Amino acid sequence: MALFPTYNRYDLAVKSADGTIVEDINGKKYLDFGTGIGVCNLGHRHPAVQEAIENQLNNYWHVSNLYKQPIQEEVAELITENSPGDSVFFCNSGAEANEAAIKLARKVSGKEKIITFNQSFHGRTFATMAATGQEKVRIGFGSMLESFAYATYNDLESVKKLMDENTAAVMLEVVQGEGGVIPGNEDFIKGLATLCKKENILLIVDEIQTGIGRTGEKFGFEHYGIEPDIFTLAKGLGNGLPVGAMVAKQEYAAAFGPGSHGSTFGGNPLAMSAAKAVLTTVFASEFLQDVMETAHYLQEQLTEHIKPLDFVKEIRQKGLMVGIECQTQATHLVPKLMDKGILVLSAGENVVRLLPPLTVSKNEIAKAVMTLKDVLQKEEIML
């Protein structure tokens, strides 16, 4: 094989995709409840996004960031007008967005220490590996970037113990995605925001997986009534085109002057055209109301059909982001569900993760839940 073996790939090669449906090269169709790991929030080939990309293709594909690109300003304004952020830096991925956030926090504070959390995930670059609270991500790569410390999620006292005069920021996901779909407790998130403000420590929220409507709000932190100093976006922002963003309050903008940071492809006009269509669609209040109604229906279906199963330990949900923790290892369930025509994800060894498109229908939810129930019931027999 010509590719590095960096992925444990399933025996599925996609031929086409539309909405919630993926078709493989053999003609088999699947309900996609993984959406490229929470990327295609509007489903595959959403008409508004596709039209925007096609229009941009007929104009130009790339120019240097040394030139003005009005579409970058338009997308940045859509983000800032709908958030507590004031300034946006565009890049190509979540890891790059988190790199930018780490750099900015250290530069504006003049301090180095970043507190993150056990079981967090922030990326695979050297800085974001160091920020990630999972040892398995760091194995084999030698010494990590220094000055990261890991607190216990949902435990404010553990954060206080790590804070010192060299602490620049606390960085967290309001729902730990790769760590098992673990939502932050309201008291913990609010208490952390208050603590950071009191101690003059920056609060960075990683919204890579929770942002752009995934939790039923524009951004996950809105559930908790907090305003981060810095937050990061990617995944759903481009609905399949590679794009990331680091967003910060105005008082930190001057720290990223000319030459301080950059990206050749960041803010690429094709990605920007997709992002503009995504944000225009998702940020409409009627759309988010529909997402919350859909999420409530999914919760009802899971409570009725999945929660009573002995094989299921706990169901955790925030909007259309679901983790089903099983009594034993669950990673083998992903290919079993694939065989049944449902694409899902795992999150750690014991959690089945569901990230359906925000546009998923109730009929599709019902079908997926009943398929999941059938597979899990067979697992119960083997307990």
mmCIF file of C-alpha atoms in Angstrom:
data_model
loop_
_atom_site.group_PDB
_atom_site.id
_atom_site.type_symbol
_atom_site.label_atom_id
_atom_site.label_comp_id
_atom_site.label_asym_id
_atom_site.label_seq_id
_atom_site.Cartn_x
_atom_site.Cartn_y
_atom_site.Cartn_z
ATOM 1 C CA MET A 1 0.000 0.000 0.000
ATOM 2 C CA ALA A 2 1.192 3.507 -0.828
ATOM 3 C CA LEU A 3 -0.513 5.069 2.216
ATOM 4 C CA PHE A 4 0.897 5.205 5.740
ATOM 5 C CA PRO A 5 -1.139 2.820 7.941
ATOM 6 C CA THR A 6 -2.286 5.645 10.228
ATOM 7 C CA TYR A 7 -5.928 4.516 10.276
ATOM 8 C CA ASN A 8 -7.668 1.255 11.107
ATOM 9 C CA ARG A 9 -9.911 1.442 8.083
ATOM 10 C CA TYR A 10 -13.224 -0.391 7.816
ATOM 11 C CA ASP A 11 -14.104 -2.327 4.694
ATOM 12 C CA LEU A 12 -16.157 0.498 3.216
ATOM 13 C CA ALA A 13 -15.329 2.561 0.136
ATOM 14 C CA VAL A 14 -17.783 5.377 -0.575
ATOM 15 C CA LYS A 15 -19.069 5.945 -4.093
ATOM 16 C CA SER A 16 -21.527 8.786 -3.415
ATOM 17 C CA ALA A 17 -23.369 10.529 -0.599
ATOM 18 C CA ASP A 18 -26.418 12.751 -0.338
ATOM 19 C CA GLY A 19 -28.110 14.078 2.790
ATOM 20 C CA THR A 20 -27.994 11.357 5.435
ATOM 21 C CA ILE A 21 -27.316 8.548 2.942
ATOM 22 C CA VAL A 22 -23.938 7.131 1.939
ATOM 23 C CA GLU A 23 -23.636 4.600 -0.901
ATOM 24 C CA ASP A 24 -20.592 2.343 -1.246
ATOM 25 C CA ILE A 25 -18.923 1.123 -4.430
ATOM 26 C CA ASN A 26 -21.000 -2.072 -4.272
ATOM 27 C CA GLY A 27 -24.292 -0.170 -4.233
ATOM 28 C CA LYS A 28 -25.074 -0.721 -0.534
ATOM 29 C CA LYS A 29 -26.652 2.259 1.217
ATOM 30 C CA TYR A 30 -26.070 3.397 4.795
ATOM 31 C CA LEU A 31 -27.614 5.871 7.216
ATOM 32 C CA ASP A 32 -24.729 8.099 8.230
ATOM 33 C CA PHE A 33 -24.798 8.739 11.993
ATOM 34 C CA GLY A 34 -21.098 9.628 12.078
ATOM 35 C CA THR A 35 -21.018 12.444 9.475
ATOM 36 C CA GLY A 36 -17.262 12.232 8.934
ATOM 37 C CA ILE A 37 -16.722 12.519 12.716
ATOM 38 C CA GLY A 38 -19.108 15.420 13.194
ATOM 39 C CA VAL A 39 -18.144 17.313 10.032
ATOM 40 C CA CYS A 40 -21.130 17.160 7.677
ATOM 41 C CA ASN A 41 -23.560 18.810 10.098
ATOM 42 C CA LEU A 42 -25.863 19.716 7.212
ATOM 43 C CA GLY A 43 -25.584 16.263 5.683
ATOM 44 C CA HIS A 44 -23.731 15.363 2.517
ATOM 45 C CA ARG A 45 -23.821 17.747 -0.454
ATOM 46 C CA HIS A 46 -26.246 20.187 1.145
ATOM 47 C CA PRO A 47 -27.714 22.245 -1.745
ATOM 48 C CA ALA A 48 -26.823 25.674 -0.323
ATOM 49 C CA VAL A 49 -23.256 24.631 0.413
ATOM 50 C CA GLN A 50 -22.778 22.934 -2.934
ATOM 51 C CA GLU A 51 -24.130 25.960 -4.819
ATOM 52 C CA ALA A 52 -21.796 28.292 -2.926
ATOM 53 C CA ILE A 53 -18.762 26.115 -3.669
ATOM 54 C CA GLU A 54 -19.656 25.804 -7.352
ATOM 55 C CA ASN A 55 -20.070 29.573 -7.672
ATOM 56 C CA GLN A 56 -16.667 30.151 -6.088
ATOM 57 C CA LEU A 57 -15.071 27.516 -8.327
ATOM 58 C CA ASN A 58 -16.044 29.635 -11.296
ATOM 59 C CA ASN A 59 -14.368 32.736 -9.853
ATOM 60 C CA TYR A 60 -11.035 31.764 -8.281
ATOM 61 C CA TRP A 61 -9.664 29.015 -6.028
ATOM 62 C CA HIS A 62 -6.773 30.591 -4.182
ATOM 63 C CA VAL A 63 -4.896 33.828 -3.699
ATOM 64 C CA SER A 64 -2.320 34.880 -1.142
ATOM 65 C CA ASN A 65 -3.443 36.079 2.277
ATOM 66 C CA LEU A 66 -1.323 39.142 1.496
ATOM 67 C CA TYR A 67 -4.337 40.296 -0.548
ATOM 68 C CA LYS A 68 -7.776 41.256 0.699
ATOM 69 C CA GLN A 69 -10.440 38.582 0.423
ATOM 70 C CA PRO A 70 -13.900 40.037 1.135
ATOM 71 C CA ILE A 71 -15.421 36.588 1.719
ATOM 72 C CA GLN A 72 -13.089 36.091 4.694
ATOM 73 C CA GLU A 73 -14.465 39.272 6.245
ATOM 74 C CA GLU A 74 -18.027 38.117 5.564
ATOM 75 C CA VAL A 75 -17.507 34.766 7.294
ATOM 76 C CA ALA A 76 -15.633 36.361 10.189
ATOM 77 C CA GLU A 77 -18.519 38.794 10.695
ATOM 78 C CA LEU A 78 -21.030 35.938 10.728
ATOM 79 C CA ILE A 79 -19.019 34.354 13.536
ATOM 80 C CA THR A 80 -18.428 37.503 15.571
ATOM 81 C CA GLU A 81 -21.979 38.812 15.194
ATOM 82 C CA ASN A 82 -23.253 35.537 16.652
ATOM 83 C CA SER A 83 -20.717 35.061 19.448
ATOM 84 C CA PRO A 84 -18.768 36.896 22.161
ATOM 85 C CA GLY A 85 -15.714 36.873 19.885
ATOM 86 C CA ASP A 86 -14.449 39.906 17.992
ATOM 87 C CA SER A 87 -11.476 38.741 15.885
ATOM 88 C CA VAL A 88 -11.076 35.591 13.776
ATOM 89 C CA PHE A 89 -8.020 33.778 12.428
ATOM 90 C CA PHE A 90 -8.765 31.219 9.715
ATOM 91 C CA CYS A 91 -6.785 28.014 9.255
ATOM 92 C CA ASN A 92 -7.404 24.518 7.871
ATOM 93 C CA SER A 93 -8.258 22.213 10.782
ATOM 94 C CA GLY A 94 -9.169 21.908 14.422
ATOM 95 C CA ALA A 95 -5.609 21.137 15.451
ATOM 96 C CA GLU A 96 -4.408 24.300 13.706
ATOM 97 C CA ALA A 97 -7.134 26.338 15.379
ATOM 98 C CA ASN A 98 -6.085 25.002 18.775
ATOM 99 C CA GLU A 99 -2.416 25.677 17.967
ATOM 100 C CA ALA A 100 -3.358 29.286 17.251
ATOM 101 C CA ALA A 101 -5.296 29.500 20.522
ATOM 102 C CA ILE A 102 -2.345 28.164 22.516
ATOM 103 C CA LYS A 103 0.070 30.560 20.816
ATOM 104 C CA LEU A 104 -2.229 33.531 21.382
ATOM 105 C CA ALA A 105 -2.825 32.691 25.055
ATOM 106 C CA ARG A 106 0.897 32.430 25.755
ATOM 107 C CA LYS A 107 1.706 35.584 23.820
ATOM 108 C CA VAL A 108 -0.923 37.866 25.353
ATOM 109 C CA SER A 109 -0.386 36.615 28.913
ATOM 110 C CA GLY A 110 3.397 36.367 28.867
ATOM 111 C CA LYS A 111 2.925 33.060 30.690
ATOM 112 C CA GLU A 112 3.369 29.459 29.564
ATOM 113 C CA LYS A 113 1.281 27.017 31.579
ATOM 114 C CA ILE A 114 -1.951 25.725 30.013
ATOM 115 C CA ILE A 115 -4.295 23.612 32.132
ATOM 116 C CA THR A 116 -6.345 21.050 30.198
ATOM 117 C CA PHE A 117 -8.194 17.919 31.310
ATOM 118 C CA ASN A 118 -7.730 14.187 31.487
ATOM 119 C CA GLN A 119 -9.510 12.412 28.611
ATOM 120 C CA SER A 120 -9.568 15.607 26.542
ATOM 121 C CA PHE A 121 -8.644 15.680 22.869
ATOM 122 C CA HIS A 122 -7.295 18.780 21.127
ATOM 123 C CA GLY A 123 -5.318 17.452 18.127
ATOM 124 C CA ARG A 124 -2.168 15.639 16.998
ATOM 125 C CA THR A 125 0.366 18.395 16.391
ATOM 126 C CA PHE A 126 3.068 18.721 19.027
ATOM 127 C CA ALA A 127 1.334 21.490 20.963
ATOM 128 C CA THR A 128 -2.125 19.916 20.717
ATOM 129 C CA MET A 129 -0.776 16.454 21.581
ATOM 130 C CA ALA A 130 0.676 18.014 24.703
ATOM 131 C CA ALA A 131 -2.688 19.664 25.394
ATOM 132 C CA THR A 132 -4.540 16.368 24.986
ATOM 133 C CA GLY A 133 -5.126 14.525 28.254
ATOM 134 C CA GLN A 134 -4.740 11.044 26.789
ATOM 135 C CA GLU A 135 -1.371 9.335 27.091
ATOM 136 C CA LYS A 136 -2.049 7.024 24.134
ATOM 137 C CA VAL A 137 -1.889 10.020 21.767
ATOM 138 C CA ARG A 138 1.629 10.929 22.945
ATOM 139 C CA ILE A 139 3.293 7.491 23.025
ATOM 140 C CA GLY A 140 6.440 7.198 20.913
ATOM 141 C CA PHE A 141 6.974 10.870 20.104
ATOM 142 C CA GLY A 142 9.483 11.756 22.777
ATOM 143 C CA SER A 143 9.390 14.864 24.917
ATOM 144 C CA MET A 144 6.238 16.937 24.648
ATOM 145 C CA LEU A 145 5.928 20.709 24.587
ATOM 146 C CA GLU A 146 6.318 21.731 28.216
ATOM 147 C CA SER A 147 3.999 23.567 30.592
ATOM 148 C CA PHE A 148 0.777 21.593 30.155
ATOM 149 C CA ALA A 149 -1.007 20.219 33.211
ATOM 150 C CA TYR A 150 -4.074 17.984 33.364
ATOM 151 C CA ALA A 151 -6.965 18.459 35.775
ATOM 152 C CA THR A 152 -9.915 16.152 36.387
ATOM 153 C CA TYR A 153 -12.949 17.010 34.284
ATOM 154 C CA ASN A 154 -15.979 18.226 36.244
ATOM 155 C CA ASP A 155 -13.763 18.770 39.314
ATOM 156 C CA LEU A 156 -13.114 22.456 39.973
ATOM 157 C CA GLU A 157 -10.865 21.788 42.967
ATOM 158 C CA SER A 158 -8.467 19.846 40.764
ATOM 159 C CA VAL A 159 -8.108 22.942 38.573
ATOM 160 C CA LYS A 160 -7.457 25.221 41.532
ATOM 161 C CA LYS A 161 -4.631 22.949 42.691
ATOM 162 C CA LEU A 162 -2.845 23.335 39.343
ATOM 163 C CA MET A 163 -3.167 27.089 39.010
ATOM 164 C CA ASP A 164 -0.092 29.180 39.753
ATOM 165 C CA GLU A 165 1.553 32.484 38.783
ATOM 166 C CA ASN A 166 2.696 31.002 35.439
ATOM 167 C CA THR A 167 -0.772 29.867 34.310
ATOM 168 C CA ALA A 168 -1.768 31.470 31.015
ATOM 169 C CA ALA A 169 -5.044 29.669 30.317
ATOM 170 C CA VAL A 170 -7.434 26.828 30.990
ATOM 171 C CA MET A 171 -8.520 24.961 27.861
ATOM 172 C CA LEU A 172 -11.492 22.597 27.711
ATOM 173 C CA GLU A 173 -14.278 21.053 25.687
ATOM 174 C CA VAL A 174 -17.742 21.706 27.135
ATOM 175 C CA VAL A 175 -18.525 18.155 26.027
ATOM 176 C CA GLN A 176 -15.543 15.822 25.868
ATOM 177 C CA GLY A 177 -16.052 14.139 22.506
ATOM 178 C CA GLU A 178 -13.229 11.661 21.973
ATOM 179 C CA GLY A 179 -13.109 11.135 25.743
ATOM 180 C CA GLY A 180 -16.514 9.437 25.726
ATOM 181 C CA VAL A 181 -19.133 12.168 25.102
ATOM 182 C CA ILE A 182 -18.974 13.566 28.634
ATOM 183 C CA PRO A 183 -20.878 16.846 29.124
ATOM 184 C CA GLY A 184 -19.548 19.382 31.566
ATOM 185 C CA ASN A 185 -21.665 19.890 34.681
ATOM 186 C CA GLU A 186 -23.235 23.339 34.749
ATOM 187 C CA ASP A 187 -21.771 24.216 38.156
ATOM 188 C CA PHE A 188 -18.319 23.125 36.995
ATOM 189 C CA ILE A 189 -18.339 25.106 33.726
ATOM 190 C CA LYS A 190 -19.764 28.251 35.308
ATOM 191 C CA GLY A 191 -17.443 27.928 38.297
ATOM 192 C CA LEU A 192 -14.449 27.517 36.013
ATOM 193 C CA ALA A 193 -15.360 30.643 34.031
ATOM 194 C CA THR A 194 -15.727 32.624 37.267
ATOM 195 C CA LEU A 195 -12.438 31.269 38.611
ATOM 196 C CA CYS A 196 -10.517 32.150 35.446
ATOM 197 C CA LYS A 197 -11.877 35.684 35.472
ATOM 198 C CA LYS A 198 -11.012 36.114 39.149
ATOM 199 C CA GLU A 199 -7.447 34.869 38.643
ATOM 200 C CA ASN A 200 -6.935 36.776 35.363
ATOM 201 C CA ILE A 201 -6.424 33.499 33.489
ATOM 202 C CA LEU A 202 -7.682 33.073 29.918
ATOM 203 C CA LEU A 203 -10.502 30.630 29.245
ATOM 204 C CA ILE A 204 -10.195 28.722 25.950
ATOM 205 C CA VAL A 205 -13.127 26.597 24.776
ATOM 206 C CA ASP A 206 -12.447 23.968 22.121
ATOM 207 C CA GLU A 207 -15.649 23.951 20.043
ATOM 208 C CA ILE A 208 -14.220 21.780 17.262
ATOM 209 C CA GLN A 209 -16.843 19.072 17.757
ATOM 210 C CA THR A 210 -19.521 20.927 19.737
ATOM 211 C CA GLY A 211 -19.776 24.083 17.613
ATOM 212 C CA ILE A 212 -21.928 25.002 14.611
ATOM 213 C CA GLY A 213 -25.258 23.705 15.948
ATOM 214 C CA ARG A 214 -24.135 20.244 17.042
ATOM 215 C CA THR A 215 -25.485 20.659 20.590
ATOM 216 C CA GLY A 216 -28.594 22.582 19.554
ATOM 217 C CA GLU A 217 -27.014 25.989 20.143
ATOM 218 C CA LYS A 218 -24.705 27.876 17.802
ATOM 219 C CA PHE A 219 -21.816 27.040 20.151
ATOM 220 C CA GLY A 220 -21.717 24.558 22.997
ATOM 221 C CA PHE A 221 -20.658 27.124 25.585
ATOM 222 C CA GLU A 222 -24.011 28.903 25.160
ATOM 223 C CA HIS A 223 -25.685 26.155 27.198
ATOM 224 C CA TYR A 224 -23.708 27.343 30.206
ATOM 225 C CA GLY A 225 -24.112 31.094 29.830
ATOM 226 C CA ILE A 226 -20.363 31.772 29.716
ATOM 227 C CA GLU A 227 -18.156 33.868 27.431
ATOM 228 C CA PRO A 228 -14.746 32.349 26.646
ATOM 229 C CA ASP A 229 -11.814 34.635 25.948
ATOM 230 C CA ILE A 230 -10.844 32.393 23.027
ATOM 231 C CA PHE A 231 -12.711 29.599 21.267
ATOM 232 C CA THR A 232 -11.930 27.368 18.323
ATOM 233 C CA LEU A 233 -13.981 25.968 15.449
ATOM 234 C CA ALA A 234 -13.518 23.425 12.637
ATOM 235 C CA LYS A 235 -15.372 20.225 11.649
ATOM 236 C CA GLY A 236 -18.936 21.456 10.972
ATOM 237 C CA LEU A 237 -17.763 24.915 9.913
ATOM 238 C CA GLY A 238 -17.067 23.806 6.324
ATOM 239 C CA ASN A 239 -19.453 20.832 6.098
ATOM 240 C CA GLY A 240 -16.698 18.761 4.502
ATOM 241 C CA LEU A 241 -14.284 21.374 3.189
ATOM 242 C CA PRO A 242 -11.194 21.757 5.396
ATOM 243 C CA VAL A 243 -11.442 24.897 7.507
ATOM 244 C CA GLY A 244 -10.736 25.943 11.069
ATOM 245 C CA ALA A 245 -11.031 29.173 13.007
ATOM 246 C CA MET A 246 -9.638 30.674 16.191
ATOM 247 C CA VAL A 247 -11.871 33.367 17.638
ATOM 248 C CA ALA A 248 -10.876 35.807 20.387
ATOM 249 C CA LYS A 249 -12.018 38.974 22.093
ATOM 250 C CA GLN A 250 -10.875 42.306 20.704
ATOM 251 C CA GLU A 251 -8.327 43.059 23.417
ATOM 252 C CA TYR A 252 -6.186 40.138 22.257
ATOM 253 C CA ALA A 253 -6.162 40.973 18.539
ATOM 254 C CA ALA A 254 -3.067 43.176 18.638
ATOM 255 C CA ALA A 255 -0.936 40.246 19.866
ATOM 256 C CA PHE A 256 -1.387 38.589 16.466
ATOM 257 C CA GLY A 257 0.020 41.383 14.309
ATOM 258 C CA PRO A 258 1.719 40.921 10.919
ATOM 259 C CA GLY A 259 4.311 38.146 11.011
ATOM 260 C CA SER A 260 3.164 36.692 14.347
ATOM 261 C CA HIS A 261 1.135 33.854 12.834
ATOM 262 C CA GLY A 262 -0.100 32.780 9.432
ATOM 263 C CA SER A 263 -1.304 30.063 7.077
ATOM 264 C CA THR A 264 -0.857 29.729 3.310
ATOM 265 C CA PHE A 265 -4.201 28.026 2.822
ATOM 266 C CA GLY A 266 -6.051 29.441 5.832
ATOM 267 C CA GLY A 267 -9.241 31.205 4.739
ATOM 268 C CA ASN A 268 -9.140 29.572 1.313
ATOM 269 C CA PRO A 269 -12.021 31.046 -0.745
ATOM 270 C CA LEU A 270 -13.561 27.634 -1.480
ATOM 271 C CA ALA A 271 -13.631 26.795 2.226
ATOM 272 C CA MET A 272 -14.938 30.278 3.008
ATOM 273 C CA SER A 273 -17.775 29.925 0.523
ATOM 274 C CA ALA A 274 -18.794 26.659 2.197
ATOM 275 C CA ALA A 275 -18.511 28.194 5.659
ATOM 276 C CA LYS A 276 -20.635 31.191 4.707
ATOM 277 C CA ALA A 277 -23.416 28.913 3.443
ATOM 278 C CA VAL A 278 -23.169 26.734 6.561
ATOM 279 C CA LEU A 279 -23.324 29.634 9.011
ATOM 280 C CA THR A 280 -26.148 31.363 7.155
ATOM 281 C CA THR A 281 -28.166 28.141 7.345
ATOM 282 C CA VAL A 282 -27.322 26.938 10.855
ATOM 283 C CA PHE A 283 -27.505 30.290 12.630
ATOM 284 C CA ALA A 284 -31.118 30.828 11.595
ATOM 285 C CA SER A 285 -33.227 30.547 14.764
ATOM 286 C CA GLU A 286 -35.805 28.313 13.080
ATOM 287 C CA PHE A 287 -33.084 25.873 12.092
ATOM 288 C CA LEU A 288 -31.737 25.566 15.631
ATOM 289 C CA GLN A 289 -35.265 25.147 16.991
ATOM 290 C CA ASP A 290 -35.686 22.209 14.617
ATOM 291 C CA VAL A 291 -32.377 20.750 15.807
ATOM 292 C CA MET A 292 -33.536 20.886 19.431
ATOM 293 C CA GLU A 293 -36.831 19.221 18.516
ATOM 294 C CA THR A 294 -34.969 16.511 16.631
ATOM 295 C CA ALA A 295 -32.588 16.032 19.556
ATOM 296 C CA HIS A 296 -35.558 15.682 21.924
ATOM 297 C CA TYR A 297 -37.080 13.014 19.686
ATOM 298 C CA LEU A 298 -33.760 11.149 19.577
ATOM 299 C CA GLN A 299 -33.593 11.322 23.371
ATOM 300 C CA GLU A 300 -37.111 9.883 23.635
ATOM 301 C CA GLN A 301 -36.258 7.019 21.293
ATOM 302 C CA LEU A 302 -33.030 6.207 23.122
ATOM 303 C CA THR A 303 -34.771 6.348 26.510
ATOM 304 C CA GLU A 304 -37.529 4.029 25.362
ATOM 305 C CA HIS A 305 -35.550 1.486 23.350
ATOM 306 C CA ILE A 306 -31.874 1.614 24.343
ATOM 307 C CA LYS A 307 -31.639 2.731 27.972
ATOM 308 C CA PRO A 308 -33.531 -0.323 29.388
ATOM 309 C CA LEU A 309 -31.030 -2.776 27.853
ATOM 310 C CA ASP A 310 -28.773 -4.535 30.357
ATOM 311 C CA PHE A 311 -25.823 -4.099 28.000
ATOM 312 C CA VAL A 312 -26.159 -0.311 28.278
ATOM 313 C CA LYS A 313 -24.573 1.405 31.280
ATOM 314 C CA GLU A 314 -25.416 5.052 30.536
ATOM 315 C CA ILE A 315 -26.581 7.348 27.746
ATOM 316 C CA ARG A 316 -25.077 10.852 27.605
ATOM 317 C CA GLN A 317 -26.474 13.450 25.224
ATOM 318 C CA LYS A 318 -26.121 17.121 24.353
ATOM 319 C CA GLY A 319 -28.237 18.032 21.347
ATOM 320 C CA LEU A 320 -27.354 15.671 18.499
ATOM 321 C CA MET A 321 -24.163 14.489 20.183
ATOM 322 C CA VAL A 322 -24.717 11.138 21.910
ATOM 323 C CA GLY A 323 -22.539 8.663 23.784
ATOM 324 C CA ILE A 324 -23.913 5.236 24.679
ATOM 325 C CA GLU A 325 -21.646 3.712 27.304
ATOM 326 C CA CYS A 326 -21.761 -0.076 27.308
ATOM 327 C CA GLN A 327 -21.000 -2.554 30.074
ATOM 328 C CA THR A 328 -18.103 -4.015 28.097
ATOM 329 C CA GLN A 329 -15.958 -3.038 25.125
ATOM 330 C CA ALA A 330 -18.027 -1.557 22.316
ATOM 331 C CA THR A 331 -15.594 -0.873 19.462
ATOM 332 C CA HIS A 332 -16.588 -4.126 17.737
ATOM 333 C CA LEU A 333 -20.147 -2.806 17.462
ATOM 334 C CA VAL A 334 -19.149 -0.240 14.850
ATOM 335 C CA PRO A 335 -18.592 -2.811 12.052
ATOM 336 C CA LYS A 336 -21.614 -4.809 13.217
ATOM 337 C CA LEU A 337 -23.830 -1.758 12.826
ATOM 338 C CA MET A 338 -22.154 -1.006 9.497
ATOM 339 C CA ASP A 339 -23.199 -4.460 8.298
ATOM 340 C CA LYS A 340 -26.766 -3.482 9.229
ATOM 341 C CA GLY A 341 -26.543 -0.249 7.227
ATOM 342 C CA ILE A 342 -25.852 2.271 10.017
ATOM 343 C CA LEU A 343 -22.595 4.228 10.282
ATOM 344 C CA VAL A 344 -21.633 5.163 13.849
ATOM 345 C CA LEU A 345 -18.455 5.944 15.777
ATOM 346 C CA SER A 346 -16.773 4.863 18.975
ATOM 347 C CA ALA A 347 -15.408 7.180 21.667
ATOM 348 C CA GLY A 348 -12.951 5.224 23.747
ATOM 349 C CA GLU A 349 -13.328 1.480 24.205
ATOM 350 C CA ASN A 350 -16.798 1.299 25.768
ATOM 351 C CA VAL A 351 -18.791 4.089 24.092
ATOM 352 C CA VAL A 352 -20.807 4.074 20.875
ATOM 353 C CA ARG A 353 -21.018 7.645 19.584
ATOM 354 C CA LEU A 354 -23.816 9.049 17.437
ATOM 355 C CA LEU A 355 -23.292 12.276 15.470
ATOM 356 C CA PRO A 356 -26.135 12.342 12.931
ATOM 357 C CA PRO A 357 -26.592 15.266 10.545
ATOM 358 C CA LEU A 358 -28.525 18.148 12.061
ATOM 359 C CA THR A 359 -30.933 17.632 9.158
ATOM 360 C CA VAL A 360 -31.740 14.004 10.075
ATOM 361 C CA SER A 361 -35.442 13.066 9.949
ATOM 362 C CA LYS A 362 -37.461 11.408 12.707
ATOM 363 C CA ASN A 363 -38.022 8.386 10.478
ATOM 364 C CA GLU A 364 -34.275 8.016 10.018
ATOM 365 C CA ILE A 365 -33.736 8.325 13.767
ATOM 366 C CA ALA A 366 -36.349 5.664 14.458
ATOM 367 C CA LYS A 367 -34.759 3.314 11.932
ATOM 368 C CA ALA A 368 -31.272 3.824 13.353
ATOM 369 C CA VAL A 369 -32.405 3.333 16.956
ATOM 370 C CA MET A 370 -34.234 0.104 16.180
ATOM 371 C CA THR A 371 -31.191 -1.217 14.306
ATOM 372 C CA LEU A 372 -29.017 -0.269 17.264
ATOM 373 C CA LYS A 373 -31.442 -2.006 19.627
ATOM 374 C CA ASP A 374 -31.307 -5.203 17.580
ATOM 375 C CA VAL A 375 -27.506 -5.283 17.649
ATOM 376 C CA LEU A 376 -27.255 -4.442 21.368
ATOM 377 C CA GLN A 377 -29.834 -7.061 22.316
ATOM 378 C CA LYS A 378 -27.679 -9.705 20.670
ATOM 379 C CA GLU A 379 -24.730 -8.462 22.737
ATOM 380 C CA GLU A 380 -26.784 -8.867 25.929
ATOM 381 C CA ILE A 381 -27.107 -12.567 25.300
ATOM 382 C CA MET A 382 -23.340 -12.886 25.436
ATOM 383 C CA LEU A 383 -22.930 -10.970 28.716
#
